[in-house]
CSV table of C-alpha atoms and ligand atoms in Angstrom, one decimal:
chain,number,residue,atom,x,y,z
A,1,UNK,CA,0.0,0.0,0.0
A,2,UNK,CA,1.2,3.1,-0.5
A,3,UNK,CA,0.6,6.5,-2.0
A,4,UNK,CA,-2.9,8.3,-1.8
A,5,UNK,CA,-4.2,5.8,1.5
A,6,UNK,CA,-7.8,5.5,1.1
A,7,UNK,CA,-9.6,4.0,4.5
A,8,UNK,CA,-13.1,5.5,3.8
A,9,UNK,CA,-15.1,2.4,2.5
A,10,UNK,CA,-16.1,2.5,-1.2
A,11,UNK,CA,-19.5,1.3,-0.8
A,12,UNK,CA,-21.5,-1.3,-3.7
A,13,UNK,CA,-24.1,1.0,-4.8
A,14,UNK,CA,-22.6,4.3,-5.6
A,15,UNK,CA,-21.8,6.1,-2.3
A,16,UNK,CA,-18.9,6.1,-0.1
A,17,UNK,CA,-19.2,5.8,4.1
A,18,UNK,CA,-18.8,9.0,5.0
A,19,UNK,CA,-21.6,11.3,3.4
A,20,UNK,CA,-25.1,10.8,1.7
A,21,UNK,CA,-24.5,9.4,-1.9
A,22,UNK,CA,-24.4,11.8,-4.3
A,23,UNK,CA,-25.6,8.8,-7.3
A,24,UNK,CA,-26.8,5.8,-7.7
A,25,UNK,CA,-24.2,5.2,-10.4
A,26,UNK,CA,-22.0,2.4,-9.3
A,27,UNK,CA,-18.8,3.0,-8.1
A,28,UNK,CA,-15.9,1.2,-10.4
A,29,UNK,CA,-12.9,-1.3,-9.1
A,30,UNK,CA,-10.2,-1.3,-11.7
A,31,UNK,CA,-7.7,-4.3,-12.3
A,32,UNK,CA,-4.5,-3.9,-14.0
A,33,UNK,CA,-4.3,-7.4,-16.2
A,34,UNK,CA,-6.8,-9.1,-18.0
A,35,UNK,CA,-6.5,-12.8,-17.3
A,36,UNK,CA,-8.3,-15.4,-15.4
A,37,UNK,CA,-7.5,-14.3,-11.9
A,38,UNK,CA,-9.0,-10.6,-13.5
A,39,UNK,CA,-11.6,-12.1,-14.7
A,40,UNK,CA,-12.5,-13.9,-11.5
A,41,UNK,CA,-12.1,-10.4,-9.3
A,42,UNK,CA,-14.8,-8.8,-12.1
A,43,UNK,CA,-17.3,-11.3,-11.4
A,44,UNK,CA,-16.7,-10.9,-7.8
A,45,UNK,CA,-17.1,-7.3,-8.2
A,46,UNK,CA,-20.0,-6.8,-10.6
A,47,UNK,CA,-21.8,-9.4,-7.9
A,48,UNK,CA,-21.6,-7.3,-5.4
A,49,UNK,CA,-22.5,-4.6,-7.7
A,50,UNK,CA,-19.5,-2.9,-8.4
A,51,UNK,CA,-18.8,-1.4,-12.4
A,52,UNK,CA,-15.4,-3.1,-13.4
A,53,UNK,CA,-12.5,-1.4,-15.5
A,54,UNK,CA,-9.8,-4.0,-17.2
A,55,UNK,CA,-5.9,-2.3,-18.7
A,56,UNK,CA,-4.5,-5.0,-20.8
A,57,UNK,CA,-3.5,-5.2,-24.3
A,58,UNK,CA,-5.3,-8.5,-25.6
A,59,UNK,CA,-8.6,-7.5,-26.9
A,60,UNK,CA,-9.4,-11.1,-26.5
A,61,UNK,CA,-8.1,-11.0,-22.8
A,62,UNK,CA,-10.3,-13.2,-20.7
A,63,UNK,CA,-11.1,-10.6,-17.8
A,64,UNK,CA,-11.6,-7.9,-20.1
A,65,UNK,CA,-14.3,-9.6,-22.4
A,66,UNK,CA,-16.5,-9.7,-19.3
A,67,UNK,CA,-15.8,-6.2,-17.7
A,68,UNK,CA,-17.9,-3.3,-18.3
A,69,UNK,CA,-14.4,-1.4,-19.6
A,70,UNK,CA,-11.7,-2.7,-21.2
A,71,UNK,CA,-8.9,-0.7,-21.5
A,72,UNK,CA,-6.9,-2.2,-24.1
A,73,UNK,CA,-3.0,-0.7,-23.9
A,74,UNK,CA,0.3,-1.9,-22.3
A,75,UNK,CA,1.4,-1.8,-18.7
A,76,UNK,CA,2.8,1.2,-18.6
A,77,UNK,CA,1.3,3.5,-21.7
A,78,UNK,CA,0.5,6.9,-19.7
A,79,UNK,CA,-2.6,7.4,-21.4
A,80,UNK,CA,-3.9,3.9,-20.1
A,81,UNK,CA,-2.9,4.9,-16.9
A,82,UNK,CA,-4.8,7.7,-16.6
A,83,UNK,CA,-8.3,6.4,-18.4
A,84,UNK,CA,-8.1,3.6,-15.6
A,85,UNK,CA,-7.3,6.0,-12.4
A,86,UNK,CA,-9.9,8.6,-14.1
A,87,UNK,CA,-12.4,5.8,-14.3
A,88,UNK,CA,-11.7,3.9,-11.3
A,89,UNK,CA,-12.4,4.4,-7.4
A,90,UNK,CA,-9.6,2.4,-6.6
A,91,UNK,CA,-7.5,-0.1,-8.4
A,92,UNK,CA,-5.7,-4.0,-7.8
A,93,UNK,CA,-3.6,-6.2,-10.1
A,94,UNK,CA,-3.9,-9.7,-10.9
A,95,UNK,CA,-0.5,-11.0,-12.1
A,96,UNK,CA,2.7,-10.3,-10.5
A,97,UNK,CA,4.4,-8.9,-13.3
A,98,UNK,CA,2.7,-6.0,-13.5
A,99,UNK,CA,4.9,-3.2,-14.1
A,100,UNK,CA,5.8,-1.7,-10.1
A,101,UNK,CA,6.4,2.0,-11.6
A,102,UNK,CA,3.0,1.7,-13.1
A,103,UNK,CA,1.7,1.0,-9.9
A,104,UNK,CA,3.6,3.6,-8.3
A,105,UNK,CA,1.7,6.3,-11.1
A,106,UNK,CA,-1.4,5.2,-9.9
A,107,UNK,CA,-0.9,5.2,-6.4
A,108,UNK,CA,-0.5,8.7,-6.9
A,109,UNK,CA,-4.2,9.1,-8.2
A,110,UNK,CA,-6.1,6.4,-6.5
A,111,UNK,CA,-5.9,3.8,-3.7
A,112,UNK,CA,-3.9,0.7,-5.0
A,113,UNK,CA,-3.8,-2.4,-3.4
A,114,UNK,CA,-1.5,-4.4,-3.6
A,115,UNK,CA,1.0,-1.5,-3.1
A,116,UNK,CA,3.8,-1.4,-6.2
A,117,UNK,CA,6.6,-2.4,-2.8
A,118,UNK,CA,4.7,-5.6,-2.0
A,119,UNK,CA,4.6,-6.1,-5.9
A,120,UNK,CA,8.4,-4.9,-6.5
A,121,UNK,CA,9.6,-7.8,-3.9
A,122,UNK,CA,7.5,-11.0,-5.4
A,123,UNK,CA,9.0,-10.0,-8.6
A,124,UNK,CA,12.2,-10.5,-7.8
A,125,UNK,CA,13.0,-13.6,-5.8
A,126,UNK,CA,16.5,-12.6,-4.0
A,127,UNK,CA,14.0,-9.6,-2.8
A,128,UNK,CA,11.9,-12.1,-2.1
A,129,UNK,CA,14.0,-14.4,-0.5
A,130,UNK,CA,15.7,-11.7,1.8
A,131,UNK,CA,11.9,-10.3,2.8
A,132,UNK,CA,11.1,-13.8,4.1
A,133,UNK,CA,14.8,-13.8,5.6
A,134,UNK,CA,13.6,-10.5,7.6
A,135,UNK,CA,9.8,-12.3,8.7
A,136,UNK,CA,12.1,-15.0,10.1
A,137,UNK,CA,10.6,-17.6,7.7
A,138,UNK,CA,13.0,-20.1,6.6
A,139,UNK,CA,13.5,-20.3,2.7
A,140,UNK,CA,15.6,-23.4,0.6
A,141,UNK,CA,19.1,-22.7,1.0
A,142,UNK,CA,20.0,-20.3,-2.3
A,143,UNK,CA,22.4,-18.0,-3.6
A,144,UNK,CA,22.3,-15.2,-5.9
A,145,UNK,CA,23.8,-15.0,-8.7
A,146,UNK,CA,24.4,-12.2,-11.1
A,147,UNK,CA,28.0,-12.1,-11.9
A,148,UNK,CA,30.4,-14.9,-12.8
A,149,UNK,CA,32.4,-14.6,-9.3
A,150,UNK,CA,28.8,-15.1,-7.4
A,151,UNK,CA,28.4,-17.8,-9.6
A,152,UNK,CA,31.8,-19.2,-8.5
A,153,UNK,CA,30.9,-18.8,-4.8
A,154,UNK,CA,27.8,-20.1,-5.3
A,155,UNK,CA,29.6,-24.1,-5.9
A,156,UNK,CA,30.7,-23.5,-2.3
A,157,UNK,CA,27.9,-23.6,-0.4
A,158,UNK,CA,26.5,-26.9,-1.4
A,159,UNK,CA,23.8,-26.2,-3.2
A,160,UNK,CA,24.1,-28.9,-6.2
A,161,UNK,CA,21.9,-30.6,-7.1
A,162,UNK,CA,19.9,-27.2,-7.3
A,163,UNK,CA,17.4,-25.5,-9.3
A,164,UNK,CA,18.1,-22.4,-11.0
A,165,UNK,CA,16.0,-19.5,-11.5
A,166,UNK,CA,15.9,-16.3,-13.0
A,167,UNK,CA,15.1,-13.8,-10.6
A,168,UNK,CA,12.1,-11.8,-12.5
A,169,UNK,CA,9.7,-13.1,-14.9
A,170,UNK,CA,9.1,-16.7,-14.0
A,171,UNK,CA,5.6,-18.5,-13.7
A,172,UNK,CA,4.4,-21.5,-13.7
A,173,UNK,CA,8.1,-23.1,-13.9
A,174,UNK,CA,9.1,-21.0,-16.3
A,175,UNK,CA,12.4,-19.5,-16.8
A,176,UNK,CA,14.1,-22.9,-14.4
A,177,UNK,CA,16.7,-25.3,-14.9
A,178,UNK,CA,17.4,-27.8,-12.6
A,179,UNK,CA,21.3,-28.4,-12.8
A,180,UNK,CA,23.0,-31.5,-11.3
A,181,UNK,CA,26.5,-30.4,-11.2
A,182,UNK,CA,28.8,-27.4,-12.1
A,183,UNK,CA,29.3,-28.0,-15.0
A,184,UNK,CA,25.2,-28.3,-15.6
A,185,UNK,CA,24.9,-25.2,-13.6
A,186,UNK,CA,27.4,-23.0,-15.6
A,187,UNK,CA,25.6,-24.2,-19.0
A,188,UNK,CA,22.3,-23.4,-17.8
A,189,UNK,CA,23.2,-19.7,-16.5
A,190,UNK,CA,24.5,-19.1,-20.1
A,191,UNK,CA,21.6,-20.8,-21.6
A,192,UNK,CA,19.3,-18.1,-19.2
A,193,UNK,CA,21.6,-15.5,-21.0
A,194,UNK,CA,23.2,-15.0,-17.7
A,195,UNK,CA,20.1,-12.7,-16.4
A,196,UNK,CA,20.1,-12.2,-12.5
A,197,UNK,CA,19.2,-15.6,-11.3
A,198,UNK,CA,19.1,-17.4,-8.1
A,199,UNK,CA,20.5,-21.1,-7.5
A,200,UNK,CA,18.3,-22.9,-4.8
A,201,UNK,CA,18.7,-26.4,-3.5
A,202,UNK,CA,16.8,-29.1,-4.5
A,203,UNK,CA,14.9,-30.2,-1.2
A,204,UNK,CA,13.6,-34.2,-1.1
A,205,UNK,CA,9.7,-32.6,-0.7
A,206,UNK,CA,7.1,-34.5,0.9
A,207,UNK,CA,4.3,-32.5,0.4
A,208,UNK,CA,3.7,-28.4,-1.1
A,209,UNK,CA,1.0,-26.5,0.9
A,210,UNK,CA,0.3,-22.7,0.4
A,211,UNK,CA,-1.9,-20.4,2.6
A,212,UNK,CA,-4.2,-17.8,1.5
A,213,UNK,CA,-4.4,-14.0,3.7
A,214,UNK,CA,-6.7,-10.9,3.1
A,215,UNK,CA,-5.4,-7.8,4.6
A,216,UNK,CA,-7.2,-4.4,5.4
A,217,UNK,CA,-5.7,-1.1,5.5
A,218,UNK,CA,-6.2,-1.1,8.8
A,219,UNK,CA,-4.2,-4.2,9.6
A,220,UNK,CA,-7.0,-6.5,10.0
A,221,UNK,CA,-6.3,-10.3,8.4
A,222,UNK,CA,-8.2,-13.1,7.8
A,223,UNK,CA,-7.0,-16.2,6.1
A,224,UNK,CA,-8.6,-18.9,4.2
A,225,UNK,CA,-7.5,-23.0,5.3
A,226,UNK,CA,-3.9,-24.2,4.3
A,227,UNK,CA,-4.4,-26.1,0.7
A,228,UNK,CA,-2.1,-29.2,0.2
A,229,UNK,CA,-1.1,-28.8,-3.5
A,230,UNK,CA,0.1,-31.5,-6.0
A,231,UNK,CA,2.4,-29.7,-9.1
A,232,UNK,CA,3.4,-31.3,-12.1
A,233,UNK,CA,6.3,-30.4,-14.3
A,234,UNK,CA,6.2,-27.0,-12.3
A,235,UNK,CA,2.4,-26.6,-12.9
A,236,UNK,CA,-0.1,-26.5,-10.4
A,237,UNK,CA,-2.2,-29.9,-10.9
A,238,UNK,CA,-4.1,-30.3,-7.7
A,239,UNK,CA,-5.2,-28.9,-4.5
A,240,UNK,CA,-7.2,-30.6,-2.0
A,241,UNK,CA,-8.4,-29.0,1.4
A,242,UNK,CA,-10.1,-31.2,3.9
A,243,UNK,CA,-10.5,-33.3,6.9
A,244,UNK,CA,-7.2,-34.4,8.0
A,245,UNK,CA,-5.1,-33.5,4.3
A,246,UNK,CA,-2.8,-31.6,6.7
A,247,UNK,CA,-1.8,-32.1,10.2
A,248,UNK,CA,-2.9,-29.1,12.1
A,249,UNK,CA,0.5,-28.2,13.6
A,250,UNK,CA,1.6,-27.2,10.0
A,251,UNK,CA,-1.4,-25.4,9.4
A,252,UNK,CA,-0.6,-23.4,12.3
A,253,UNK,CA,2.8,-22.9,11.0
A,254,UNK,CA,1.9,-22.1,7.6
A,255,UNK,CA,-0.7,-19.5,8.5
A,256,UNK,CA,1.7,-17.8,11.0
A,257,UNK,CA,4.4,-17.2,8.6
A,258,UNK,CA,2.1,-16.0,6.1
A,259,UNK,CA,0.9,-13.3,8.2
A,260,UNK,CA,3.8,-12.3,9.1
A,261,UNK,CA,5.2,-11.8,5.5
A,262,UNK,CA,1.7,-10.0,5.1
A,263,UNK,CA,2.3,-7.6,8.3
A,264,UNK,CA,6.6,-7.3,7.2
A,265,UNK,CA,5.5,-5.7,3.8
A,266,UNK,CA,2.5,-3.6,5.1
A,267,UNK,CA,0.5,-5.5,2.7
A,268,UNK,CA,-2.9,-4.6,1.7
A,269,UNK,CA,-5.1,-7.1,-0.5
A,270,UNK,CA,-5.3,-10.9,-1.1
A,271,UNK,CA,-1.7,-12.8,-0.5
A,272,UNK,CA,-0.8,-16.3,-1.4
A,273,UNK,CA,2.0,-17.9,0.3
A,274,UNK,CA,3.8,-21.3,-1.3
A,275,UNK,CA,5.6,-23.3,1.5
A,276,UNK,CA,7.5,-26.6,0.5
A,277,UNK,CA,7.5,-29.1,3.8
A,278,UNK,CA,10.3,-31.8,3.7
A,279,UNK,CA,10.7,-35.0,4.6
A,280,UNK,CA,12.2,-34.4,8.0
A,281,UNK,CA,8.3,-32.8,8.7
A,282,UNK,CA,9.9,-29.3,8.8
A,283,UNK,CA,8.8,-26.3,6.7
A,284,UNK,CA,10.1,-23.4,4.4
A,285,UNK,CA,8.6,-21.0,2.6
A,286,UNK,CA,8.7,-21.2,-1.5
A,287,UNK,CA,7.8,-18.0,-2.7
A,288,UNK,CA,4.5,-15.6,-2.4
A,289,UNK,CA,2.4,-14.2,-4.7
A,290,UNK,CA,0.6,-10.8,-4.4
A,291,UNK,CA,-2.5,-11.8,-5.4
A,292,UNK,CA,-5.2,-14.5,-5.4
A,293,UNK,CA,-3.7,-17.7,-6.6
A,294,UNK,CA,-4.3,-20.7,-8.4
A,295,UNK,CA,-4.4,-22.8,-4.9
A,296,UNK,CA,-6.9,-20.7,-3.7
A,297,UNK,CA,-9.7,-21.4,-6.4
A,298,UNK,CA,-11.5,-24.2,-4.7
A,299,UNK,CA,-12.6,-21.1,-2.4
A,300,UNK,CA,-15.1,-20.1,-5.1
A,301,UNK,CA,-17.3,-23.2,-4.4
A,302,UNK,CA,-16.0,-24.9,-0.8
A,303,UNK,CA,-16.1,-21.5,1.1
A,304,UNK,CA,-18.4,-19.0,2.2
A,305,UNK,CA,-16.6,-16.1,0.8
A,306,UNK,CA,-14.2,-16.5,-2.2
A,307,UNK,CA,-10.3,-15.3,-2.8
A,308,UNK,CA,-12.1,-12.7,-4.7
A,309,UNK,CA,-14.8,-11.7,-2.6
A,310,UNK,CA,-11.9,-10.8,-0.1
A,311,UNK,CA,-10.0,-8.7,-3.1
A,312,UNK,CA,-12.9,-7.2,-3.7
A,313,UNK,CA,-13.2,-6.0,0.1
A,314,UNK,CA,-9.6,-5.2,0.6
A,315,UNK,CA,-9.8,-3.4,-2.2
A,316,UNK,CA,-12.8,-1.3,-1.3
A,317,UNK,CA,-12.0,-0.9,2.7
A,318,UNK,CA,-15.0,-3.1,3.3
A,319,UNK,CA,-15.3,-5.2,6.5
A,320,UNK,CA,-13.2,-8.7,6.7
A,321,UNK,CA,-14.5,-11.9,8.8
A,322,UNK,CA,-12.8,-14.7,8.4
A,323,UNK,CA,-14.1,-16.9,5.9
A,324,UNK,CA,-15.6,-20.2,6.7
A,325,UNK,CA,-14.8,-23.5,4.4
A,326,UNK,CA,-18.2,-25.1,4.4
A,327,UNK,CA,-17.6,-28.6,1.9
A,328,UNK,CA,-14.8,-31.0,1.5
A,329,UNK,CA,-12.9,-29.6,-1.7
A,330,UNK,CA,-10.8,-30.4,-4.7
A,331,UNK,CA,-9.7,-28.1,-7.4
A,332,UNK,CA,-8.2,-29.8,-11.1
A,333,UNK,CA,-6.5,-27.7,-13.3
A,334,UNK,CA,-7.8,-27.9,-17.0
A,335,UNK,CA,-5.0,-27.2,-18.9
A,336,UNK,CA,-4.8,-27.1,-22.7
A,337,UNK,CA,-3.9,-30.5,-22.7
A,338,UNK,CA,-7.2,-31.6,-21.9
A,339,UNK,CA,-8.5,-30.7,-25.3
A,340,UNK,CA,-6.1,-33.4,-26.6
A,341,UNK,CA,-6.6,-37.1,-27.1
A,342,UNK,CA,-3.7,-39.5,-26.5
A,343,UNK,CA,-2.5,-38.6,-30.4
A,344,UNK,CA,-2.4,-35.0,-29.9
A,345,UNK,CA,-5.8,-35.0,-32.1
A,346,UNK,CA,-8.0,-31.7,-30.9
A,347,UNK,CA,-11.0,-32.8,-28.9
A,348,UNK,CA,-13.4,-31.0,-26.7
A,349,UNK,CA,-13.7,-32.6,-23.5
A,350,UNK,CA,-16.4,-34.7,-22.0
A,351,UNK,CA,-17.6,-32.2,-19.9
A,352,UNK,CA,-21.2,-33.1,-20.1
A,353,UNK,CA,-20.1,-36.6,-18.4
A,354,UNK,CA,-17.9,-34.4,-15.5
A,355,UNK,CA,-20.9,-32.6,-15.0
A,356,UNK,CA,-23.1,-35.5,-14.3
A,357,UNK,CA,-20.6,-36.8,-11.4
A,358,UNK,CA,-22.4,-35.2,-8.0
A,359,UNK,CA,-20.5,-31.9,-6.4
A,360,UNK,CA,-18.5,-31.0,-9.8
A,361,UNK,CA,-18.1,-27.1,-10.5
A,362,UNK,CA,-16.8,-26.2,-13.9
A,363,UNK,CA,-14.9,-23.1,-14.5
A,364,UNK,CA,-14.0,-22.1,-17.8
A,365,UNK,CA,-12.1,-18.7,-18.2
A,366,UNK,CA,-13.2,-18.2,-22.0
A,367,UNK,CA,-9.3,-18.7,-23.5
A,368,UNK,CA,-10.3,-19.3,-27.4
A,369,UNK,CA,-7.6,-21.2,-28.0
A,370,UNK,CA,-6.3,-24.3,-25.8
A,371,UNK,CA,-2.6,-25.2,-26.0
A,372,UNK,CA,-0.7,-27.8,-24.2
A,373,UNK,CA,0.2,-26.2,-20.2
A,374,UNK,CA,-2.1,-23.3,-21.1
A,375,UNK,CA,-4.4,-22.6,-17.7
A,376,UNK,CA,-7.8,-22.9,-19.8
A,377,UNK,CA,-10.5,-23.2,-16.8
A,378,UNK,CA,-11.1,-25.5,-13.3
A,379,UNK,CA,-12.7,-27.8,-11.9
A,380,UNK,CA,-14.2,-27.9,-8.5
A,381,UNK,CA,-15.4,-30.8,-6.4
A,382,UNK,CA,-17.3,-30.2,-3.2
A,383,UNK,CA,-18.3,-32.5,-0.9
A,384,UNK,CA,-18.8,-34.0,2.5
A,385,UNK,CA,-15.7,-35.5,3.2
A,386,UNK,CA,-12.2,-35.6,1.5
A,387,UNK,CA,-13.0,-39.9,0.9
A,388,UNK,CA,-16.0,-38.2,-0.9
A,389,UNK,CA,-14.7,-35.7,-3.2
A,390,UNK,CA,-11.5,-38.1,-3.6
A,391,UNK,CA,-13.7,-40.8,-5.3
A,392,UNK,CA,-15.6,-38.0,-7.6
A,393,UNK,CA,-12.8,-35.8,-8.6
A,394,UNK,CA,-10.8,-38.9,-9.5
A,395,UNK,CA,-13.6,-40.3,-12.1
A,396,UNK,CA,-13.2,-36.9,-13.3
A,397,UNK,CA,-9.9,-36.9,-13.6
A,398,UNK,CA,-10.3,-40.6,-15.6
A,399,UNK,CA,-13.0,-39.0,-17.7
A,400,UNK,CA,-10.9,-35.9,-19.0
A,401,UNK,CA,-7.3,-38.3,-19.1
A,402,UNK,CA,-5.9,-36.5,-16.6
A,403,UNK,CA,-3.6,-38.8,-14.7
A,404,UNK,CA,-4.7,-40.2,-11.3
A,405,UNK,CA,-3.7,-38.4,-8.2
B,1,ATP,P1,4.4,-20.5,-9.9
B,1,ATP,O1,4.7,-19.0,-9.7
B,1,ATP,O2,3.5,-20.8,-11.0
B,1,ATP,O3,3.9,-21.1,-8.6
B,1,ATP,P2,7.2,-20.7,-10.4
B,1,ATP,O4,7.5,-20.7,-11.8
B,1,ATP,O5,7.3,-19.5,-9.6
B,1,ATP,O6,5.7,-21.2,-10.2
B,1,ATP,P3,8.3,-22.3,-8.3
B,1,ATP,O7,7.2,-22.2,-7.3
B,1,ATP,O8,9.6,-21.7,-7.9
B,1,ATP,O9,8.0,-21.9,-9.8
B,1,ATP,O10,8.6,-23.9,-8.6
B,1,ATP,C1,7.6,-24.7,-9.2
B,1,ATP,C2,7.6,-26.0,-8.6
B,1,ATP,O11,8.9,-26.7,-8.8
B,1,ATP,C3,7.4,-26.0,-7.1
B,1,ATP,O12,6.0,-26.0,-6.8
B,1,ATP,C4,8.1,-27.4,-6.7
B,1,ATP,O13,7.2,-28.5,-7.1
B,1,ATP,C5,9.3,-27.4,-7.6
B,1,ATP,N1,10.4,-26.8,-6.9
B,1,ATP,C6,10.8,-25.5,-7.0
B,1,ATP,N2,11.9,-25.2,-6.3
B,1,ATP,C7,12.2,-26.4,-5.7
B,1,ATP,C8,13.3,-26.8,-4.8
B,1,ATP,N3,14.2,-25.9,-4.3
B,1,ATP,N4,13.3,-28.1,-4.4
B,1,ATP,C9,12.4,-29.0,-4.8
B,1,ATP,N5,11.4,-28.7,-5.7
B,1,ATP,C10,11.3,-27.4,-6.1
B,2,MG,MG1,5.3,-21.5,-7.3
């Protein structure tokens, strides 16, 4: 948070806390990116009544094609910039790689949550590292490296085998090479053009977890249950949240930390915290990102408020109570792949015989075209017991070839 501070509620239906309204017109909530987590924060919105103003360049962007405006320039064009804060009672983002000086413009105009510092450090992960270093949460061993003496170092501190990563820009395993041995590790920094990266060790994991917060302006934070996640090839493929899929004690853990990475960055809005846990039971923290996540989508159909429901309230200075989980849940990723057969012939996917299994929730986020690790929609399965939605979500998981989990 930062710039013009805004803690006078921005009221649904036109008027703000602190006078008589002045119009019925609705108030607008801008978001700077127009993908699926956008388009999930418009629906939230416009639900609660809220007009909704989109800046990203795709005219076919998936948040956009639903919001009532759809600014359609880059990041950081000045004229974009100043349609959305004209237009806009206060704005959020919903992908990390958001421009921060854009941010910063905006903050001048209108209230922005998350603030462009909270933004600036999960960009970068030896920011992001040394922020969690400074909350006291334990990360992976890592070392940065942006010169060839760091890099040198770096073999030192026996950190091979490791991963290594570029230090902006990477989603979804993107922009990662896991190297076994110098050699390995000196070919992939050259191969990553020698860009700022950092070199982490590669932990034996028994399971990944990540946490979900909502913070106020004024401090207040709520935070949704600790979702056990299963990735594949670096991609989010799973997340279950019930009855016993995590032992309370690192539930505890896991929601501590995350709030205190919330409180160390002042942060304001809807924060997802990654944690890995190894097979000696103890935890570190993977990375954060400042904004709903992935993990967090079961929310929409297990919970009594959604990730976005809560961006929506940070956003507008609107009341927080902590949100209750009311059915057993599992979330499957759709990806591209999915509209594949076993010989990479196009298909559309059986969804009529997904949506005849009992508790299924289908989200798709209206991509036109699929492609092989492309996020294309969701699925949700909601029951009364993890046994429950375990034996559901896995006949959908047979039905659309998704492998078994
Ligand atoms: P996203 O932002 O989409 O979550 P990302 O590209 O930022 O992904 P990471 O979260 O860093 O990538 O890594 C992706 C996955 O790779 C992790 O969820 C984990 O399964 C594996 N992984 C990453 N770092 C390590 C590590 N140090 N040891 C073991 N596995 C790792
Ligand atoms: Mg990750």
């Amino acid at each position: 948070m930062s710039g013009k501070t805004q803690s006078v509620a921005l009221l649904p239906g036109g008027s703000s806390s602190n006078g008589p309204s002045s119009s019925a017109e609705p108030l607008t909530l801008g978001v700077m990116g127009g993908g699926q987590l956008g388009r999930m924060f418009v629906h939230a919105a416009q639900t609660m009544g809220y007009f909704t103003a989109v800046l990203d360049p795709d005219a076919q962007s998936p948040a956009g094609r639903v919001s009532h405006r759809h600014i359609q320039t880059d990041y950081t064009d000045p004229s974009g910039l100043k349609e959305l804060a004209a237009c806009s009672a206060a704005i959020t983002t919903e992908f990390e790689n958001v421009p921060a000086p854009a941010l910063r413009e905006l903050a001048k105009l209108r209230p922005v949550s998350p603030g462009a510092e909270a933004v600036a450090i999960a960009q970068d992960r030896a920011a992001e590292k040394a922020h969690f270093v400074k909350c006291g949460v334990p990360c992976a061993p890592y070392a940065v490296i942006e010169s060839a003496v760091q890099l040198e170092d770096a073999l030192s501190k026996a950190l091979l085998p490791g991963i290594l990563k570029t230090a902006r820009m990477g989603y979804d395993g993107k922009g990662q090479v896991r190297v076994k041995d110098t050699a390995a590790l000196r070919d992939a920094w050259q191969a990553l053009k020698q860009v700022p990266c950092v070199l982490e060790k590669m932990l034996s994991l028994e399971l990944e977890c990540s946490v979900i917060v909502a913070r106020g302006r004024d401090g207040q934070m709520v935070n949704f249950p600790v979702q056990r996640n299963l990735h594949r090839e670096g991609i989010l493929a799973v997340t279950e949240v019930y009855e016993g899929h995590l032992s309370q004690a690192l539930q505890q853990q896991a929601v501590a930390a995350a709030r205190s990475i919330a409180e160390g960055v002042n942060y304001v809005g809807v924060l997802c915290v990654e944690f890995f846990v190894l097979q000696d039971g103890s935890m570190v923290v993977n990375e954060m990102a400042p904004r709903p996540h992935n993990s967090g989508h079961y929310t929409l159909d297990a919970c009594d408020q959604s990730q976005f429901d809560l961006q929506v309230r940070t956003l507008a200075s609107l009341p927080l109570t902590q949100p209750r989980q009311h059915s057993a849940a599992i979330m499957i990723n759709l990806l591209g792949d999915v509209w594949f057969d076993s010989k990479g012939t196009m298909r559309l996917p059986d969804w009529a015989a997904v949506l005849a299994l009992p508790g299924t929730h289908l989200h798709l986020y209206g991509k036109t075209e699929a492609r092989k690790a492309r996020k294309m929609g969701h699925l949700n399965v909601t029951g009364v017991s993890g046994a429950d939605v375990r034996s559901v979500a896995l006949k959908a998981a047979a039905i659309l070839g998704i492998e078994a989990f």
